[in-house]
PDB file of C-alpha atoms in Angstrom:
ATOM      1  CA  MET A   6      73.730  36.217  74.632  1.00  0.00           C
ATOM      2  CA  THR A   7      73.333  32.855  72.961  1.00  0.00           C
ATOM      3  CA  LYS A   8      75.773  31.814  70.239  1.00  0.00           C
ATOM      4  CA  SER A   9      73.062  32.362  67.629  1.00  0.00           C
ATOM      5  CA  GLY A  10      72.313  35.849  68.971  1.00  0.00           C
ATOM      6  CA  ARG A  11      75.988  36.829  68.883  1.00  0.00           C
ATOM      7  CA  ARG A  12      76.412  35.530  65.344  1.00  0.00           C
ATOM      8  CA  GLU A  13      73.331  37.293  63.968  1.00  0.00           C
ATOM      9  CA  LEU A  14      74.234  40.597  65.623  1.00  0.00           C
ATOM     10  CA  PHE A  15      77.884  40.378  64.506  1.00  0.00           C
ATOM     11  CA  ARG A  16      76.811  39.659  60.920  1.00  0.00           C
ATOM     12  CA  ARG A  17      74.654  42.779  60.805  1.00  0.00           C
ATOM     13  CA  ILE A  18      77.229  45.034  62.473  1.00  0.00           C
ATOM     14  CA  LEU A  19      79.814  43.897  59.911  1.00  0.00           C
ATOM     15  CA  VAL A  20      77.423  44.577  57.032  1.00  0.00           C
ATOM     16  CA  MET A  21      76.653  48.002  58.519  1.00  0.00           C
ATOM     17  CA  ILE A  22      80.338  48.974  58.763  1.00  0.00           C
ATOM     18  CA  ILE A  23      81.135  47.876  55.202  1.00  0.00           C
ATOM     19  CA  LEU A  24      78.041  49.613  53.836  1.00  0.00           C
ATOM     20  CA  VAL A  25      78.992  52.912  55.502  1.00  0.00           C
ATOM     21  CA  MET A  26      82.478  52.579  53.987  1.00  0.00           C
ATOM     22  CA  ALA A  27      80.861  52.062  50.571  1.00  0.00           C
ATOM     23  CA  PHE A  28      78.739  55.202  50.985  1.00  0.00           C
ATOM     24  CA  VAL A  29      81.798  57.254  51.985  1.00  0.00           C
ATOM     25  CA  GLN A  30      83.782  56.046  48.964  1.00  0.00           C
ATOM     26  CA  THR A  31      81.111  57.325  46.592  1.00  0.00           C
ATOM     27  CA  LEU A  32      81.840  60.918  47.631  1.00  0.00           C
ATOM     28  CA  GLN A  33      85.558  60.426  47.173  1.00  0.00           C
ATOM     29  CA  GLY A  34      84.862  59.305  43.617  1.00  0.00           C
ATOM     30  CA  ASP A  35      86.142  55.763  44.005  1.00  0.00           C
ATOM     31  CA  TYR A  36      83.031  54.140  42.565  1.00  0.00           C
ATOM     32  CA  LEU A  37      84.718  50.823  41.845  1.00  0.00           C
ATOM     33  CA  LEU A  38      85.761  50.393  45.488  1.00  0.00           C
ATOM     34  CA  ALA A  39      82.302  51.505  46.591  1.00  0.00           C
ATOM     35  CA  LEU A  40      80.747  48.843  44.355  1.00  0.00           C
ATOM     36  CA  VAL A  41      83.129  46.167  45.667  1.00  0.00           C
ATOM     37  CA  LEU A  42      82.260  47.094  49.252  1.00  0.00           C
ATOM     38  CA  LEU A  43      78.536  47.072  48.472  1.00  0.00           C
ATOM     39  CA  VAL A  44      78.776  43.609  46.925  1.00  0.00           C
ATOM     40  CA  ALA A  45      80.869  42.427  49.886  1.00  0.00           C
ATOM     41  CA  SER A  46      78.187  43.611  52.330  1.00  0.00           C
ATOM     42  CA  VAL A  47      75.519  41.630  50.442  1.00  0.00           C
ATOM     43  CA  LEU A  48      77.679  38.498  50.257  1.00  0.00           C
ATOM     44  CA  ILE A  49      78.483  38.646  53.977  1.00  0.00           C
ATOM     45  CA  TYR A  50      74.796  39.080  54.787  1.00  0.00           C
ATOM     46  CA  VAL A  51      73.797  36.125  52.617  1.00  0.00           C
ATOM     47  CA  TYR A  52      76.659  33.672  53.114  1.00  0.00           C
ATOM     48  CA  LEU A  53      78.179  34.235  56.571  1.00  0.00           C
ATOM     49  CA  PRO A  54      77.222  30.963  58.302  1.00  0.00           C
ATOM     50  CA  ALA A  55      74.479  31.224  60.890  1.00  0.00           C
ATOM     51  CA  VAL A  56      73.960  28.935  63.873  1.00  0.00           C
ATOM     52  CA  ALA A  57      71.546  26.270  62.653  1.00  0.00           C
ATOM     53  CA  ALA A  58      68.299  25.777  64.548  1.00  0.00           C
ATOM     54  CA  PRO A  59      66.901  22.264  65.129  1.00  0.00           C
ATOM     55  CA  MET A  60      65.034  20.841  62.128  1.00  0.00           C
ATOM     56  CA  GLN A  61      61.672  20.813  63.929  1.00  0.00           C
ATOM     57  CA  ALA A  62      61.998  24.383  65.214  1.00  0.00           C
ATOM     58  CA  LEU A  63      59.359  26.991  64.374  1.00  0.00           C
ATOM     59  CA  ARG A  64      61.179  30.040  62.978  1.00  0.00           C
ATOM     60  CA  TYR A  65      60.222  33.493  61.742  1.00  0.00           C
ATOM     61  CA  ASP A  66      59.794  33.983  58.011  1.00  0.00           C
ATOM     62  CA  ALA A  67      63.078  35.561  56.887  1.00  0.00           C
ATOM     63  CA  GLY A  68      61.490  37.771  54.238  1.00  0.00           C
ATOM     64  CA  LYS A  69      58.924  39.442  56.463  1.00  0.00           C
ATOM     65  CA  SER A  70      60.834  39.713  59.716  1.00  0.00           C
ATOM     66  CA  GLN A  71      64.459  40.034  58.630  1.00  0.00           C
ATOM     67  CA  ILE A  72      65.541  40.731  55.037  1.00  0.00           C
ATOM     68  CA  GLY A  73      63.219  43.685  54.371  1.00  0.00           C
ATOM     69  CA  PRO A  74      63.619  45.400  57.765  1.00  0.00           C
ATOM     70  CA  ASP A  75      67.358  44.635  57.821  1.00  0.00           C
ATOM     71  CA  TRP A  76      68.133  46.350  54.530  1.00  0.00           C
ATOM     72  CA  LEU A  77      65.800  49.248  55.206  1.00  0.00           C
ATOM     73  CA  GLY A  78      67.696  49.766  58.462  1.00  0.00           C
ATOM     74  CA  PHE A  79      71.108  49.291  56.841  1.00  0.00           C
ATOM     75  CA  ILE A  80      70.457  51.886  54.139  1.00  0.00           C
ATOM     76  CA  LEU A  81      68.729  54.496  56.302  1.00  0.00           C
ATOM     77  CA  SER A  82      71.096  54.254  59.261  1.00  0.00           C
ATOM     78  CA  GLY A  83      74.112  53.927  56.943  1.00  0.00           C
ATOM     79  CA  LEU A  84      73.215  57.139  55.105  1.00  0.00           C
ATOM     80  CA  SER A  85      72.628  58.932  58.410  1.00  0.00           C
ATOM     81  CA  ILE A  86      76.104  57.911  59.561  1.00  0.00           C
ATOM     82  CA  ALA A  87      77.784  58.662  56.228  1.00  0.00           C
ATOM     83  CA  PHE A  88      76.242  62.080  55.583  1.00  0.00           C
ATOM     84  CA  PRO A  89      78.234  63.967  58.288  1.00  0.00           C
ATOM     85  CA  ILE A  90      81.400  62.216  57.058  1.00  0.00           C
ATOM     86  CA  TRP A  91      80.626  63.379  53.519  1.00  0.00           C
ATOM     87  CA  ALA A  92      80.019  66.899  54.814  1.00  0.00           C
ATOM     88  CA  ALA A  93      83.286  66.952  56.799  1.00  0.00           C
ATOM     89  CA  ILE A  94      85.251  65.853  53.714  1.00  0.00           C
ATOM     90  CA  ASP A  95      83.482  68.374  51.487  1.00  0.00           C
ATOM     91  CA  GLU A  96      83.754  71.236  53.995  1.00  0.00           C
ATOM     92  CA  PRO A  97      87.030  70.727  55.909  1.00  0.00           C
ATOM     93  CA  GLY A  98      86.660  74.112  57.555  1.00  0.00           C
ATOM     94  CA  TRP A  99      84.168  72.616  59.990  1.00  0.00           C
ATOM     95  CA  GLY A 100      86.809  70.226  61.355  1.00  0.00           C
ATOM     96  CA  THR A 101      86.855  66.440  61.676  1.00  0.00           C
ATOM     97  CA  ILE A 102      83.224  66.153  62.781  1.00  0.00           C
ATOM     98  CA  HIS A 103      80.580  68.078  60.888  1.00  0.00           C
ATOM     99  CA  PRO A 104      77.853  69.730  63.036  1.00  0.00           C
ATOM    100  CA  SER A 105      75.185  67.683  61.247  1.00  0.00           C
ATOM    101  CA  ALA A 106      76.465  64.650  63.174  1.00  0.00           C
ATOM    102  CA  VAL A 107      74.823  66.026  66.332  1.00  0.00           C
ATOM    103  CA  MET A 108      71.420  65.413  64.787  1.00  0.00           C
ATOM    104  CA  LEU A 109      72.035  62.591  62.309  1.00  0.00           C
ATOM    105  CA  TRP A 110      74.089  60.149  64.378  1.00  0.00           C
ATOM    106  CA  PRO A 111      71.503  59.861  67.195  1.00  0.00           C
ATOM    107  CA  MET A 112      68.929  59.402  64.423  1.00  0.00           C
ATOM    108  CA  ALA A 113      71.095  56.620  62.980  1.00  0.00           C
ATOM    109  CA  LEU A 114      71.026  54.816  66.329  1.00  0.00           C
ATOM    110  CA  ILE A 115      67.234  54.844  66.238  1.00  0.00           C
ATOM    111  CA  LEU A 116      67.175  53.557  62.651  1.00  0.00           C
ATOM    112  CA  CYS A 117      69.580  50.753  63.601  1.00  0.00           C
ATOM    113  CA  SER A 118      66.662  49.285  65.550  1.00  0.00           C
ATOM    114  CA  PHE A 119      65.332  47.895  62.260  1.00  0.00           C
ATOM    115  CA  TRP A 120      68.265  45.504  61.798  1.00  0.00           C
ATOM    116  CA  VAL A 121      68.701  44.867  65.521  1.00  0.00           C
ATOM    117  CA  ILE A 122      65.116  43.563  65.586  1.00  0.00           C
ATOM    118  CA  GLY A 123      65.959  41.503  62.499  1.00  0.00           C
ATOM    119  CA  ALA A 124      68.842  39.926  64.411  1.00  0.00           C
ATOM    120  CA  LEU A 125      66.531  39.106  67.315  1.00  0.00           C
ATOM    121  CA  HIS A 126      64.033  37.453  64.961  1.00  0.00           C
ATOM    122  CA  ALA A 127      66.768  35.483  63.179  1.00  0.00           C
ATOM    123  CA  ALA A 128      68.034  34.020  66.459  1.00  0.00           C
ATOM    124  CA  TYR A 129      64.535  33.122  67.713  1.00  0.00           C
ATOM    125  CA  TRP A 130      62.913  29.690  67.446  1.00  0.00           C
ATOM    126  CA  ILE A 131      60.422  27.526  69.321  1.00  0.00           C
ATOM    127  CA  ILE A 132      60.066  23.768  69.574  1.00  0.00           C
ATOM    128  CA  ILE A 133      56.752  22.274  70.688  1.00  0.00           C
ATOM    129  CA  GLU A 134      57.389  19.182  72.790  1.00  0.00           C
ATOM    130  CA  PRO A 135      54.681  17.013  74.426  1.00  0.00           C
ATOM    131  CA  GLU A 136      54.800  18.836  77.768  1.00  0.00           C
ATOM    132  CA  VAL A 137      56.911  21.949  77.226  1.00  0.00           C
ATOM    133  CA  LEU A 138      57.643  24.812  74.878  1.00  0.00           C
ATOM    134  CA  VAL A 139      61.365  25.187  74.234  1.00  0.00           C
ATOM    135  CA  ILE A 140      61.999  28.869  73.467  1.00  0.00           C
ATOM    136  CA  SER A 141      65.407  29.996  72.246  1.00  0.00           C
ATOM    137  CA  SER A 142      66.126  33.686  71.703  1.00  0.00           C
ATOM    138  CA  ALA A 143      69.168  35.876  71.154  1.00  0.00           C
ATOM    139  CA  PHE A 144      69.630  36.080  74.923  1.00  0.00           C
ATOM    140  CA  SER A 145      68.541  32.802  76.445  1.00  0.00           C
ATOM    141  CA  ARG A 146      67.131  29.310  75.979  1.00  0.00           C
ATOM    142  CA  ARG A 147      64.355  28.213  78.287  1.00  0.00           C
ATOM    143  CA  GLU A 148      61.823  25.426  78.697  1.00  0.00           C
ATOM    144  CA  VAL A 149      58.281  26.476  79.572  1.00  0.00           C
ATOM    145  CA  PRO A 150      56.069  23.603  80.778  1.00  0.00           C
ATOM    146  CA  PHE A 151      52.486  23.980  79.577  1.00  0.00           C
ATOM    147  CA  SER A 152      51.378  23.340  83.155  1.00  0.00           C
ATOM    148  CA  THR A 153      52.975  26.651  84.216  1.00  0.00           C
ATOM    149  CA  VAL A 154      51.091  28.772  81.641  1.00  0.00           C
ATOM    150  CA  LYS A 155      48.059  30.456  83.171  1.00  0.00           C
ATOM    151  CA  SER A 156      46.650  32.273  80.134  1.00  0.00           C
ATOM    152  CA  VAL A 157      47.468  33.798  76.765  1.00  0.00           C
ATOM    153  CA  ARG A 158      46.537  37.316  75.747  1.00  0.00           C
ATOM    154  CA  ARG A 159      47.121  39.467  72.682  1.00  0.00           C
ATOM    155  CA  TYR A 160      49.397  42.495  72.814  1.00  0.00           C
ATOM    156  CA  ARG A 161      50.019  45.524  70.592  1.00  0.00           C
ATOM    157  CA  ARG A 162      53.053  47.765  70.933  1.00  0.00           C
ATOM    158  CA  GLY A 163      54.123  50.744  68.831  1.00  0.00           C
ATOM    159  CA  LEU A 164      57.233  52.872  68.564  1.00  0.00           C
ATOM    160  CA  PRO A 165      57.931  55.153  71.534  1.00  0.00           C
ATOM    161  CA  LYS A 166      55.886  58.331  71.124  1.00  0.00           C
ATOM    162  CA  TRP A 167      58.945  60.565  71.504  1.00  0.00           C
ATOM    163  CA  ILE A 168      60.340  59.279  68.187  1.00  0.00           C
ATOM    164  CA  SER A 169      57.553  61.115  66.343  1.00  0.00           C
ATOM    165  CA  PHE A 170      59.071  64.413  67.519  1.00  0.00           C
ATOM    166  CA  LEU A 171      62.162  63.620  65.419  1.00  0.00           C
ATOM    167  CA  VAL A 172      60.158  63.479  62.184  1.00  0.00           C
ATOM    168  CA  PRO A 173      60.330  67.271  61.520  1.00  0.00           C
ATOM    169  CA  LEU A 174      64.105  67.145  62.058  1.00  0.00           C
ATOM    170  CA  MET A 175      64.401  64.238  59.617  1.00  0.00           C
ATOM    171  CA  ILE A 176      62.426  66.146  56.979  1.00  0.00           C
ATOM    172  CA  ALA A 177      64.428  69.339  57.570  1.00  0.00           C
ATOM    173  CA  SER A 178      67.690  67.437  57.072  1.00  0.00           C
ATOM    174  CA  GLY A 179      66.437  65.862  53.853  1.00  0.00           C
ATOM    175  CA  LYS A 180      65.877  62.406  55.346  1.00  0.00           C
ATOM    176  CA  THR A 181      62.340  62.136  54.017  1.00  0.00           C
ATOM    177  CA  THR A 182      62.601  58.359  53.530  1.00  0.00           C
ATOM    178  CA  ALA A 183      63.567  57.884  57.178  1.00  0.00           C
ATOM    179  CA  ALA A 184      60.747  60.191  58.275  1.00  0.00           C
ATOM    180  CA  GLY A 185      58.291  58.230  56.146  1.00  0.00           C
ATOM    181  CA  SER A 186      59.495  54.962  57.653  1.00  0.00           C
ATOM    182  CA  VAL A 187      58.793  56.263  61.151  1.00  0.00           C
ATOM    183  CA  LEU A 188      55.361  57.568  60.177  1.00  0.00           C
ATOM    184  CA  LEU A 189      54.421  54.315  58.437  1.00  0.00           C
ATOM    185  CA  ALA A 190      55.874  51.990  61.076  1.00  0.00           C
ATOM    186  CA  ARG A 191      53.249  49.468  62.131  1.00  0.00           C
ATOM    187  CA  ASP A 192      52.571  48.465  65.702  1.00  0.00           C
ATOM    188  CA  ARG A 193      54.070  45.136  66.739  1.00  0.00           C
ATOM    189  CA  THR A 194      51.507  42.509  67.688  1.00  0.00           C
ATOM    190  CA  GLY A 195      51.665  39.013  69.084  1.00  0.00           C
ATOM    191  CA  MET A 196      50.822  36.762  71.987  1.00  0.00           C
ATOM    192  CA  GLU A 197      51.877  37.053  75.591  1.00  0.00           C
ATOM    193  CA  LEU A 198      52.050  33.973  77.796  1.00  0.00           C
ATOM    194  CA  GLU A 199      51.190  34.776  81.387  1.00  0.00           C
ATOM    195  CA  LEU A 200      52.774  32.222  83.702  1.00  0.00           C
ATOM    196  CA  LYS A 201      51.389  31.195  87.058  1.00  0.00           C
ATOM    197  CA  ASP A 202      54.328  32.852  88.806  1.00  0.00           C
ATOM    198  CA  LYS A 203      53.293  36.199  87.190  1.00  0.00           C
ATOM    199  CA  ARG A 204      56.138  36.229  84.657  1.00  0.00           C
ATOM    200  CA  ARG A 205      55.260  36.961  81.029  1.00  0.00           C
ATOM    201  CA  ILE A 206      56.734  35.758  77.749  1.00  0.00           C
ATOM    202  CA  SER A 207      56.026  37.663  74.533  1.00  0.00           C
ATOM    203  CA  ILE A 208      55.995  36.080  71.078  1.00  0.00           C
ATOM    204  CA  ALA A 209      55.668  38.481  68.126  1.00  0.00           C
ATOM    205  CA  ASP A 210      53.448  37.232  65.302  1.00  0.00           C
ATOM    206  CA  SER A 211      54.857  39.194  62.336  1.00  0.00           C
ATOM    207  CA  GLY A 212      56.301  36.602  59.968  1.00  0.00           C
ATOM    208  CA  TYR A 213      55.179  33.873  62.368  1.00  0.00           C
ATOM    209  CA  ASP A 214      51.595  33.335  61.214  1.00  0.00           C
ATOM    210  CA  GLU A 215      51.386  29.553  60.785  1.00  0.00           C
ATOM    211  CA  GLU A 216      53.736  29.015  63.713  1.00  0.00           C
ATOM    212  CA  ILE A 217      51.411  30.971  66.013  1.00  0.00           C
ATOM    213  CA  ILE A 218      48.579  28.622  65.036  1.00  0.00           C
ATOM    214  CA  GLU A 219      50.684  25.568  65.965  1.00  0.00           C
ATOM    215  CA  ILE A 220      51.543  27.105  69.339  1.00  0.00           C
ATOM    216  CA  LEU A 221      47.880  27.949  69.981  1.00  0.00           C
ATOM    217  CA  LYS A 222      46.884  24.365  69.171  1.00  0.00           C
ATOM    218  CA  ALA A 223      49.411  23.043  71.658  1.00  0.00           C
ATOM    219  CA  LEU A 224      48.272  25.479  74.343  1.00  0.00           C
ATOM    220  CA  ASP A 225      44.643  24.606  73.706  1.00  0.00           C
ATOM    221  CA  ARG A 226      45.397  20.871  74.024  1.00  0.00           C
ATOM    222  CA  HIS A 227      46.740  21.601  77.506  1.00  0.00           C
ATOM    223  CA  ASN A 228      43.635  23.597  78.448  1.00  0.00           C
ATOM    224  CA  VAL A 229      45.417  26.942  78.678  1.00  0.00           C
ATOM    225  CA  LYS A 230      43.003  29.878  78.738  1.00  0.00           C
ATOM    226  CA  LEU A 231      43.215  31.742  75.406  1.00  0.00           C
ATOM    227  CA  ALA A 232      42.156  35.326  74.752  1.00  0.00           C
ATOM    228  CA  ALA A 233      38.944  35.637  72.732  1.00  0.00           C
ATOM    229  CA  ALA A 234      40.824  36.820  69.629  1.00  0.00           C
ATOM    230  CA  PHE A 235      43.070  33.749  69.693  1.00  0.00           C
ATOM    231  CA  ARG A 236      40.136  31.433  70.379  1.00  0.00           C
ATOM    232  CA  THR A 237      38.357  32.848  67.307  1.00  0.00           C
ATOM    233  CA  LEU A 238      41.515  32.572  65.191  1.00  0.00           C
ATOM    234  CA  LEU A 239      42.008  28.969  66.217  1.00  0.00           C
ATOM    235  CA  LYS A 240      38.378  28.117  65.509  1.00  0.00           C
ATOM    236  CA  LYS A 241      38.576  29.665  62.014  1.00  0.00           C
ATOM    237  CA  HIS A 242      41.741  27.767  61.235  1.00  0.00           C
ATOM    238  CA  THR A 243      40.230  24.489  62.441  1.00  0.00           C
ATOM    239  CA  GLN A 244      37.130  24.980  60.274  1.00  0.00           C
ATOM    240  CA  ALA A 245      39.140  25.941  57.180  1.00  0.00           C
TER     241      ALA A 245
END
């Protein structure tokens, strides 16, 4: 992973751990400690220094792609982790691990995807240079010469279909908010650069609206074949 990717992922894991501790303390009746931990999780999320991107870099909008999904994921996955701990404390006869963990902890792993995706977006940026796109992600930094891009197409990807089978279990366990989040989850859309060597590079467009236009303009200047939807979008933006 890149330094930025490690930092963003570490920040969210730390927030997740502290938030779960805060949830657990509420059952034990230590509301002051729970409040302190909750505030600490927010402060760490906001103020833990991130790796700065170059000034000219195109970055995802933090509100759309990170803050909202991050905290939705923190709360839903945190509650899914904390609930079996609450149950084990309240019903010690079941032992150290309450049976509800069998269902809720795998569910928590799925819900963690919200803030994991937020970390990926936070570590992602693109710089448009005269002859290349410099793309930095949580895992790598690469230069893509415009001359190597064959075409650009639009993609749409949704959640894996098997996740929908967990919705009845979420509702049965009282996790109606989590179930609703899965049902209302929107498909991810964006552009996919097809290179001349058959490799493909995906760029999600959620929270990246104006930046996508700038990338399309650069690709168009280098005579890269654009999908009809992107050609229309670029034409509308040019006429506006």
